[in-house]
mmCIF file of C-alpha atoms and ligand atoms in Angstrom:
data_model
loop_
_atom_site.group_PDB
_atom_site.id
_atom_site.type_symbol
_atom_site.label_atom_id
_atom_site.label_comp_id
_atom_site.label_asym_id
_atom_site.label_seq_id
_atom_site.Cartn_x
_atom_site.Cartn_y
_atom_site.Cartn_z
ATOM 1 C CA MET A 1 0.054 0.013 -0.019
ATOM 2 C CA LYS A 2 1.398 3.341 -1.081
ATOM 3 C CA HIS A 3 0.764 6.883 0.733
ATOM 4 C CA PHE A 4 1.099 10.267 -0.629
ATOM 5 C CA ILE A 5 2.987 12.223 2.518
ATOM 6 C CA ASN A 6 5.692 13.671 0.500
ATOM 7 C CA LEU A 7 6.652 13.755 -3.015
ATOM 8 C CA ASP A 8 9.732 11.424 -2.370
ATOM 9 C CA ASP A 9 7.064 8.744 -1.289
ATOM 10 C CA LEU A 10 6.640 7.932 -4.872
ATOM 11 C CA SER A 11 9.206 7.231 -7.561
ATOM 12 C CA ASN A 12 10.071 9.769 -10.110
ATOM 13 C CA SER A 13 8.607 7.928 -12.965
ATOM 14 C CA ASP A 14 5.375 7.378 -10.721
ATOM 15 C CA LEU A 15 4.989 11.166 -10.267
ATOM 16 C CA SER A 16 5.423 11.769 -14.003
ATOM 17 C CA GLN A 17 3.026 9.054 -14.928
ATOM 18 C CA ILE A 18 0.243 10.807 -12.394
ATOM 19 C CA ILE A 19 1.077 14.243 -13.976
ATOM 20 C CA ASP A 20 0.382 12.882 -17.472
ATOM 21 C CA ASN A 21 -2.563 11.049 -16.428
ATOM 22 C CA GLY A 22 -4.068 14.113 -14.807
ATOM 23 C CA ILE A 23 -3.674 15.840 -18.074
ATOM 24 C CA ALA A 24 -5.342 12.721 -19.907
ATOM 25 C CA LEU A 25 -8.269 12.792 -17.150
ATOM 26 C CA LYS A 26 -8.735 16.596 -17.624
ATOM 27 C CA LYS A 27 -9.349 16.334 -21.390
ATOM 28 C CA ALA A 28 -11.526 13.353 -20.910
ATOM 29 C CA HIS A 29 -13.698 15.229 -18.327
ATOM 30 C CA LYS A 30 -13.829 18.219 -20.782
ATOM 31 C CA SER A 31 -14.995 16.142 -23.649
ATOM 32 C CA GLY A 32 -17.848 14.713 -21.523
ATOM 33 C CA GLN A 33 -16.817 11.463 -20.815
ATOM 34 C CA ILE A 34 -17.861 9.589 -17.738
ATOM 35 C CA ASN A 35 -15.446 7.741 -15.577
ATOM 36 C CA LYS A 36 -16.872 5.628 -12.707
ATOM 37 C CA SER A 37 -13.514 4.153 -11.700
ATOM 38 C CA LEU A 38 -13.881 4.893 -7.883
ATOM 39 C CA GLN A 39 -17.491 3.737 -7.708
ATOM 40 C CA ASN A 40 -18.605 2.769 -4.021
ATOM 41 C CA LYS A 41 -15.131 4.073 -2.805
ATOM 42 C CA THR A 42 -15.069 6.606 0.185
ATOM 43 C CA LEU A 43 -12.427 9.378 0.892
ATOM 44 C CA ALA A 44 -12.255 10.978 4.205
ATOM 45 C CA MET A 45 -11.191 14.369 4.319
ATOM 46 C CA ILE A 46 -9.830 15.551 7.852
ATOM 47 C CA PHE A 47 -9.311 19.514 8.111
ATOM 48 C CA ASP A 48 -8.040 21.281 11.212
ATOM 49 C CA LYS A 49 -7.313 24.182 8.953
ATOM 50 C CA SER A 50 -9.234 26.379 6.360
ATOM 51 C CA SER A 51 -9.410 25.378 2.613
ATOM 52 C CA THR A 52 -11.364 26.343 -0.536
ATOM 53 C CA ARG A 53 -9.258 24.672 -3.328
ATOM 54 C CA THR A 54 -8.151 21.597 -1.557
ATOM 55 C CA ARG A 55 -11.622 20.576 -0.149
ATOM 56 C CA VAL A 56 -13.475 21.355 -3.417
ATOM 57 C CA SER A 57 -10.832 19.707 -5.689
ATOM 58 C CA PHE A 58 -10.933 16.535 -3.532
ATOM 59 C CA GLU A 59 -14.722 16.165 -3.139
ATOM 60 C CA ALA A 60 -15.651 17.185 -6.440
ATOM 61 C CA GLY A 61 -12.915 14.890 -7.843
ATOM 62 C CA MET A 62 -14.251 11.996 -5.982
ATOM 63 C CA THR A 63 -17.616 12.753 -7.571
ATOM 64 C CA GLN A 64 -16.323 12.930 -11.079
ATOM 65 C CA LEU A 65 -14.906 9.394 -10.429
ATOM 66 C CA GLY A 66 -18.083 7.951 -8.975
ATOM 67 C CA GLY A 67 -17.124 7.830 -5.590
ATOM 68 C CA HIS A 68 -17.873 9.707 -2.163
ATOM 69 C CA ALA A 69 -16.084 12.310 0.031
ATOM 70 C CA LEU A 70 -16.615 12.914 3.447
ATOM 71 C CA PHE A 71 -15.723 16.454 5.062
ATOM 72 C CA LEU A 72 -14.567 15.942 8.595
ATOM 73 C CA SER A 73 -13.697 19.182 10.462
ATOM 74 C CA ASP A 74 -11.949 18.756 13.616
ATOM 75 C CA ARG A 75 -14.651 20.905 15.148
ATOM 76 C CA ASP A 76 -17.109 17.898 14.442
ATOM 77 C CA ILE A 77 -15.189 14.785 15.028
ATOM 78 C CA GLN A 78 -14.053 13.610 18.455
ATOM 79 C CA ILE A 79 -10.334 14.259 17.833
ATOM 80 C CA GLY A 80 -11.298 17.856 18.273
ATOM 81 C CA ARG A 81 -12.594 16.959 22.016
ATOM 82 C CA GLY A 82 -9.364 14.851 22.732
ATOM 83 C CA GLU A 83 -9.653 11.253 21.231
ATOM 84 C CA SER A 84 -6.303 10.007 20.291
ATOM 85 C CA VAL A 85 -4.719 10.402 16.841
ATOM 86 C CA VAL A 86 -4.070 6.657 16.736
ATOM 87 C CA ASP A 87 -7.704 5.744 17.806
ATOM 88 C CA THR A 88 -9.051 7.835 15.257
ATOM 89 C CA ALA A 89 -6.892 6.689 12.381
ATOM 90 C CA ILE A 90 -7.637 2.949 13.122
ATOM 91 C CA VAL A 91 -11.734 3.662 13.249
ATOM 92 C CA ILE A 92 -11.910 5.916 10.278
ATOM 93 C CA GLY A 93 -9.325 3.570 8.470
ATOM 94 C CA SER A 94 -11.364 0.684 8.865
ATOM 95 C CA MET A 95 -14.489 2.355 7.129
ATOM 96 C CA VAL A 96 -13.179 4.198 4.213
ATOM 97 C CA ASP A 97 -10.664 3.669 1.255
ATOM 98 C CA ALA A 98 -8.495 6.528 1.619
ATOM 99 C CA ILE A 99 -7.870 9.397 4.179
ATOM 100 C CA MET A 100 -7.008 12.937 2.951
ATOM 101 C CA MET A 101 -5.699 15.153 5.891
ATOM 102 C CA ARG A 102 -5.032 18.812 6.223
ATOM 103 C CA VAL A 103 -3.604 19.174 9.641
ATOM 104 C CA SER A 104 -1.064 21.492 11.950
ATOM 105 C CA LYS A 105 1.253 18.709 12.719
ATOM 106 C CA HIS A 106 3.030 16.816 9.947
ATOM 107 C CA SER A 107 3.724 14.072 12.654
ATOM 108 C CA ASP A 108 -0.257 13.380 12.931
ATOM 109 C CA ILE A 109 -0.229 12.353 9.278
ATOM 110 C CA VAL A 110 2.747 10.068 9.633
ATOM 111 C CA THR A 111 0.696 8.688 12.920
ATOM 112 C CA PHE A 112 -2.203 7.964 10.678
ATOM 113 C CA SER A 113 -0.177 6.261 8.101
ATOM 114 C CA GLN A 114 1.302 3.718 10.593
ATOM 115 C CA ASN A 115 -2.257 3.152 12.081
ATOM 116 C CA ALA A 116 -4.853 3.469 9.466
ATOM 117 C CA ASN A 117 -4.973 0.674 7.211
ATOM 118 C CA VAL A 118 -5.653 2.788 3.959
ATOM 119 C CA PRO A 119 -3.611 5.099 1.804
ATOM 120 C CA ILE A 120 -3.101 8.606 3.499
ATOM 121 C CA ILE A 121 -2.617 11.764 1.600
ATOM 122 C CA ASN A 122 -1.003 14.986 2.707
ATOM 123 C CA ALA A 123 -3.339 17.890 1.861
ATOM 124 C CA LEU A 124 -1.004 20.535 3.544
ATOM 125 C CA SER A 125 0.969 20.100 6.752
ATOM 126 C CA ASP A 126 3.341 22.479 8.368
ATOM 127 C CA GLU A 127 6.056 20.795 6.620
ATOM 128 C CA SER A 128 4.762 20.195 2.939
ATOM 129 C CA HIS A 129 1.940 20.511 0.605
ATOM 130 C CA PRO A 130 2.506 17.667 -2.129
ATOM 131 C CA CYS A 131 -0.708 17.995 -3.711
ATOM 132 C CA GLN A 132 -0.190 21.510 -4.835
ATOM 133 C CA LEU A 133 3.051 20.518 -6.524
ATOM 134 C CA LEU A 134 1.238 17.900 -8.579
ATOM 135 C CA ALA A 135 -0.976 20.716 -10.045
ATOM 136 C CA ASP A 136 1.925 23.159 -10.396
ATOM 137 C CA MET A 137 3.916 20.325 -12.317
ATOM 138 C CA MET A 138 0.894 19.543 -14.391
ATOM 139 C CA THR A 139 0.315 23.290 -15.144
ATOM 140 C CA PHE A 140 3.713 23.719 -16.349
ATOM 141 C CA LYS A 141 3.692 20.781 -18.602
ATOM 142 C CA GLU A 142 0.544 21.797 -20.186
ATOM 143 C CA HIS A 143 1.961 25.360 -21.047
ATOM 144 C CA ARG A 144 5.687 24.831 -21.502
ATOM 145 C CA GLY A 145 6.344 21.037 -21.808
ATOM 146 C CA SER A 146 8.657 19.326 -19.637
ATOM 147 C CA ILE A 147 10.321 21.047 -16.554
ATOM 148 C CA LYS A 148 13.467 18.865 -16.609
ATOM 149 C CA GLY A 149 16.486 21.064 -16.865
ATOM 150 C CA LYS A 150 14.440 24.253 -16.323
ATOM 151 C CA THR A 151 15.299 27.001 -13.619
ATOM 152 C CA VAL A 152 12.348 27.826 -11.032
ATOM 153 C CA ALA A 153 12.692 30.784 -8.791
ATOM 154 C CA TYR A 154 11.085 30.443 -5.318
ATOM 155 C CA ILE A 155 10.570 33.945 -3.823
ATOM 156 C CA GLY A 156 9.414 34.522 -0.147
ATOM 157 C CA ASP A 157 8.928 32.347 2.979
ATOM 158 C CA GLY A 158 10.728 29.197 3.339
ATOM 159 C CA ASN A 159 7.679 27.293 4.384
ATOM 160 C CA ASN A 160 5.759 24.292 3.485
ATOM 161 C CA MET A 161 5.480 25.338 -0.276
ATOM 162 C CA CYS A 162 9.030 26.044 -0.553
ATOM 163 C CA HIS A 163 10.154 22.707 1.070
ATOM 164 C CA THR A 164 7.897 20.788 -1.601
ATOM 165 C CA TYR A 165 9.357 22.736 -4.275
ATOM 166 C CA MET A 166 12.891 21.618 -2.850
ATOM 167 C CA GLN A 167 11.402 18.095 -3.183
ATOM 168 C CA ALA A 168 9.951 18.727 -6.736
ATOM 169 C CA ALA A 169 13.447 20.075 -7.936
ATOM 170 C CA ASN A 170 15.091 16.561 -7.003
ATOM 171 C CA ALA A 171 11.957 14.597 -8.170
ATOM 172 C CA PHE A 172 11.420 16.515 -11.603
ATOM 173 C CA GLY A 173 15.187 17.627 -12.513
ATOM 174 C CA PHE A 174 14.853 21.385 -12.354
ATOM 175 C CA HIS A 175 16.914 23.846 -10.581
ATOM 176 C CA LEU A 176 15.393 25.903 -7.731
ATOM 177 C CA ASN A 177 16.655 29.196 -6.854
ATOM 178 C CA ILE A 178 15.418 30.250 -3.448
ATOM 179 C CA ALA A 179 15.307 33.975 -2.150
ATOM 180 C CA THR A 180 14.058 34.245 1.401
ATOM 181 C CA PRO A 181 14.938 36.890 4.175
ATOM 182 C CA THR A 182 17.832 35.073 6.089
ATOM 183 C CA ASP A 183 15.508 34.613 9.203
ATOM 184 C CA TYR A 184 12.780 32.764 7.060
ATOM 185 C CA ARG A 185 14.986 30.031 5.280
ATOM 186 C CA PRO A 186 13.618 26.752 4.626
ATOM 187 C CA GLN A 187 14.383 24.162 7.466
ATOM 188 C CA GLN A 188 18.009 22.963 7.505
ATOM 189 C CA ILE A 189 17.200 19.354 7.041
ATOM 190 C CA PHE A 190 15.660 20.493 3.684
ATOM 191 C CA ILE A 191 18.601 22.674 2.850
ATOM 192 C CA ASP A 192 21.072 19.670 3.624
ATOM 193 C CA LYS A 193 19.188 16.924 1.773
ATOM 194 C CA TYR A 194 18.298 19.205 -1.339
ATOM 195 C CA GLN A 195 21.573 21.150 -1.814
ATOM 196 C CA HIS A 196 22.451 19.424 -5.159
ATOM 197 C CA CYS A 197 19.302 20.768 -6.800
ATOM 198 C CA THR A 198 18.868 24.116 -5.084
ATOM 199 C CA SER A 199 20.600 27.626 -4.544
ATOM 200 C CA LEU A 200 19.905 29.708 -1.432
ATOM 201 C CA SER A 201 20.118 33.506 -1.129
ATOM 202 C CA ALA A 202 18.317 36.537 0.002
ATOM 203 C CA ASP A 203 18.348 38.222 -3.359
ATOM 204 C CA ALA A 204 15.128 38.043 -5.225
ATOM 205 C CA HIS A 205 16.505 39.600 -8.215
ATOM 206 C CA LEU A 206 19.403 37.207 -8.536
ATOM 207 C CA ALA A 207 16.888 34.380 -7.998
ATOM 208 C CA CYS A 208 14.713 35.305 -10.718
ATOM 209 C CA SER A 209 17.540 35.594 -13.274
ATOM 210 C CA GLY A 210 17.122 33.036 -15.972
ATOM 211 C CA ALA A 211 13.928 31.695 -14.322
ATOM 212 C CA ASP A 212 11.477 29.771 -16.583
ATOM 213 C CA LEU A 213 9.004 29.713 -13.618
ATOM 214 C CA VAL A 214 8.544 32.045 -10.824
ATOM 215 C CA VAL A 215 6.727 31.050 -7.763
ATOM 216 C CA THR A 216 5.740 32.685 -4.356
ATOM 217 C CA ASP A 217 3.325 32.115 -1.591
ATOM 218 C CA VAL A 218 1.861 34.075 1.588
ATOM 219 C CA TRP A 219 4.169 35.742 3.761
ATOM 220 C CA ALA A 220 2.230 34.383 6.866
ATOM 221 C CA SER A 221 0.754 30.911 6.573
ATOM 222 C CA MET A 222 -2.144 29.688 8.296
ATOM 223 C CA GLY A 223 -1.541 29.601 11.902
ATOM 224 C CA GLN A 224 1.108 32.621 11.743
ATOM 225 C CA GLU A 225 -1.678 35.394 11.356
ATOM 226 C CA GLN A 226 -0.329 37.350 14.655
ATOM 227 C CA GLU A 227 3.014 37.651 13.028
ATOM 228 C CA GLN A 228 1.393 39.477 9.840
ATOM 229 C CA GLY A 229 2.901 42.682 10.859
ATOM 230 C CA LYS A 230 6.375 41.622 11.540
ATOM 231 C CA ARG A 231 6.520 39.520 8.466
ATOM 232 C CA GLU A 232 5.309 42.400 6.190
ATOM 233 C CA LEU A 233 8.335 44.334 7.234
ATOM 234 C CA ALA A 234 10.947 41.249 6.893
ATOM 235 C CA PHE A 235 9.461 40.577 3.337
ATOM 236 C CA ALA A 236 9.163 43.948 2.025
ATOM 237 C CA ASN A 237 11.915 43.316 -0.668
ATOM 238 C CA PHE A 238 10.473 39.913 -1.666
ATOM 239 C CA GLN A 239 7.474 40.954 -3.643
ATOM 240 C CA VAL A 240 6.950 39.522 -7.019
ATOM 241 C CA ASN A 241 6.087 42.423 -9.032
ATOM 242 C CA GLN A 242 6.959 43.149 -12.856
ATOM 243 C CA MET A 243 10.356 44.421 -12.258
ATOM 244 C CA LEU A 244 11.362 41.177 -10.785
ATOM 245 C CA MET A 245 9.298 39.166 -13.565
ATOM 246 C CA ASN A 246 11.390 41.132 -16.140
ATOM 247 C CA ASN A 247 14.582 39.691 -14.606
ATOM 248 C CA ALA A 248 13.115 36.021 -15.268
ATOM 249 C CA ASN A 249 13.339 34.675 -19.024
ATOM 250 C CA ALA A 250 11.074 36.337 -21.590
ATOM 251 C CA ASP A 251 8.428 33.578 -21.672
ATOM 252 C CA ALA A 252 8.581 32.866 -18.025
ATOM 253 C CA VAL A 253 5.284 32.050 -16.113
ATOM 254 C CA PHE A 254 4.227 32.916 -12.640
ATOM 255 C CA MET A 255 2.360 30.554 -10.163
ATOM 256 C CA HIS A 256 0.858 30.958 -6.605
ATOM 257 C CA CYS A 257 -0.600 28.211 -4.736
ATOM 258 C CA LEU A 258 -3.408 30.689 -3.650
ATOM 259 C CA PRO A 259 -4.760 31.981 -1.483
ATOM 260 C CA ALA A 260 -2.880 35.299 -2.513
ATOM 261 C CA HIS A 261 -2.444 38.771 -1.020
ATOM 262 C CA ARG A 262 -2.147 41.238 -3.796
ATOM 263 C CA GLY A 263 0.134 44.224 -2.812
ATOM 264 C CA GLU A 264 2.068 41.868 -0.394
ATOM 265 C CA GLU A 265 3.877 38.789 -1.952
ATOM 266 C CA VAL A 266 2.738 39.654 -5.365
ATOM 267 C CA SER A 267 1.728 42.829 -7.328
ATOM 268 C CA ALA A 268 -1.968 42.751 -8.899
ATOM 269 C CA GLY A 269 -0.109 43.325 -12.234
ATOM 270 C CA VAL A 270 1.764 40.098 -12.159
ATOM 271 C CA ILE A 271 -0.980 37.717 -10.734
ATOM 272 C CA ASP A 272 -3.502 39.213 -12.957
ATOM 273 C CA GLY A 273 -1.136 39.779 -15.830
ATOM 274 C CA THR A 274 -0.459 37.669 -18.954
ATOM 275 C CA GLN A 275 2.430 35.547 -17.449
ATOM 276 C CA SER A 276 0.129 34.194 -14.647
ATOM 277 C CA LEU A 277 -1.037 30.691 -14.879
ATOM 278 C CA VAL A 278 -2.790 30.733 -11.272
ATOM 279 C CA TRP A 279 -6.256 29.983 -12.633
ATOM 280 C CA ASP A 280 -5.222 26.828 -14.445
ATOM 281 C CA GLU A 281 -2.857 25.877 -11.462
ATOM 282 C CA ALA A 282 -5.971 25.991 -9.099
ATOM 283 C CA GLN A 283 -8.460 24.269 -11.580
ATOM 284 C CA ASN A 284 -5.740 21.451 -12.017
ATOM 285 C CA ARG A 285 -5.757 20.585 -8.558
ATOM 286 C CA ILE A 286 -8.934 18.484 -9.338
ATOM 287 C CA HIS A 287 -7.299 16.613 -12.357
ATOM 288 C CA ALA A 288 -3.871 15.914 -10.779
ATOM 289 C CA GLN A 289 -5.507 14.593 -7.304
ATOM 290 C CA LYS A 290 -8.026 12.469 -9.402
ATOM 291 C CA SER A 291 -4.984 10.994 -11.019
ATOM 292 C CA LEU A 292 -3.393 10.418 -7.587
ATOM 293 C CA LEU A 293 -6.592 8.830 -6.270
ATOM 294 C CA LEU A 294 -6.735 6.415 -9.061
ATOM 295 C CA TYR A 295 -3.100 5.760 -8.734
ATOM 296 C CA LEU A 296 -3.290 4.970 -4.839
ATOM 297 C CA LEU A 297 -6.755 3.109 -4.973
ATOM 298 C CA GLU A 298 -6.410 1.171 -8.086
ATOM 299 C CA LYS A 299 -3.032 -0.413 -6.689
HETATM 300 N N1 CP B 1 -3.731 26.138 -2.319
HETATM 301 C C1 CP B 1 -4.399 25.507 -1.378
HETATM 302 O O1 CP B 1 -4.044 24.638 -0.906
HETATM 303 O O2 CP B 1 -5.536 26.176 -1.387
HETATM 304 P P1 CP B 1 -6.538 26.182 -0.174
HETATM 305 O O3 CP B 1 -5.867 26.355 1.054
HETATM 306 O O4 CP B 1 -7.801 26.784 -0.491
HETATM 307 O O5 CP B 1 -7.002 24.574 -0.030
HETATM 308 N N1 NVA B 2 1.919 28.262 2.996
HETATM 309 C C1 NVA B 2 0.628 28.429 3.010
HETATM 310 C C2 NVA B 2 -0.156 27.637 1.924
HETATM 311 C C3 NVA B 2 -1.556 27.706 1.635
HETATM 312 C C4 NVA B 2 -2.157 26.913 0.704
HETATM 313 C C5 NVA B 2 -0.121 28.115 4.436
HETATM 314 O O1 NVA B 2 0.231 26.980 4.973
HETATM 315 O O2 NVA B 2 -0.967 28.629 4.660
#
């Protein structure tokens, strides 16, 4: 049985196959084909943080494949009242076919994978957001072809998205230029593990030089709202604006996992401009994750 807790849970060739099948599933869906491959299958979706894209894409994705998705907020299930993670994992795992989790503690996702007898999908943790990278890689492929050998610039906070881009650089064979304020670098364990495919600096202009894709994310992630003011000061030189994009390659594209804050990590001109792929990127969550669900559940 396979889990999808980090990108490196799967082989590079399996990841590429999931992306390609995501593109095929999208075409099939748009042409009106019906796919009931996951009929009678249930996906449990556990959330202790907000979500627009992740919830809607997994829920609608299960519907498109003939299955069912169950939204479980920590406000409604007993885990929010103190039932243990292990007990919850055993019980939910005995009733459904797969579990998707968006939780504050990455270690809770790992605990689930050790105790629930079904595939576990990380739908964002404090450490990583692998589902988003499936959609991002699919989107780049649709618009620009293979990302192998390309240069990607990640500008901003060394957070869960940054970590997952580091893992993606290794898995998909691109070079990642990371620019963060010195106090907001990615975790050292990621810097050490992915130094062969990443460069780290505090210079956003330098990082964008020669980039085929420029990516950013919010300055204050979920759970860091009280640091908003402090972070706005620290990240003031890390806004992706047209000046920064002009430093990248002429045909460079822009991506952002969303939700975005125009005027903070990205200017309105860039996110709403011609280089931006954010709406395709968001829409592709559904097709990339349908492909992931088929991969995990049909094995
Ligand atoms: N990008 C993303 O995961 O969005 P949501 O927080 O809306 O799910
Ligand atoms: N880094 C952001 C990503 C949101 C999809 C967060 O964790 O809030």
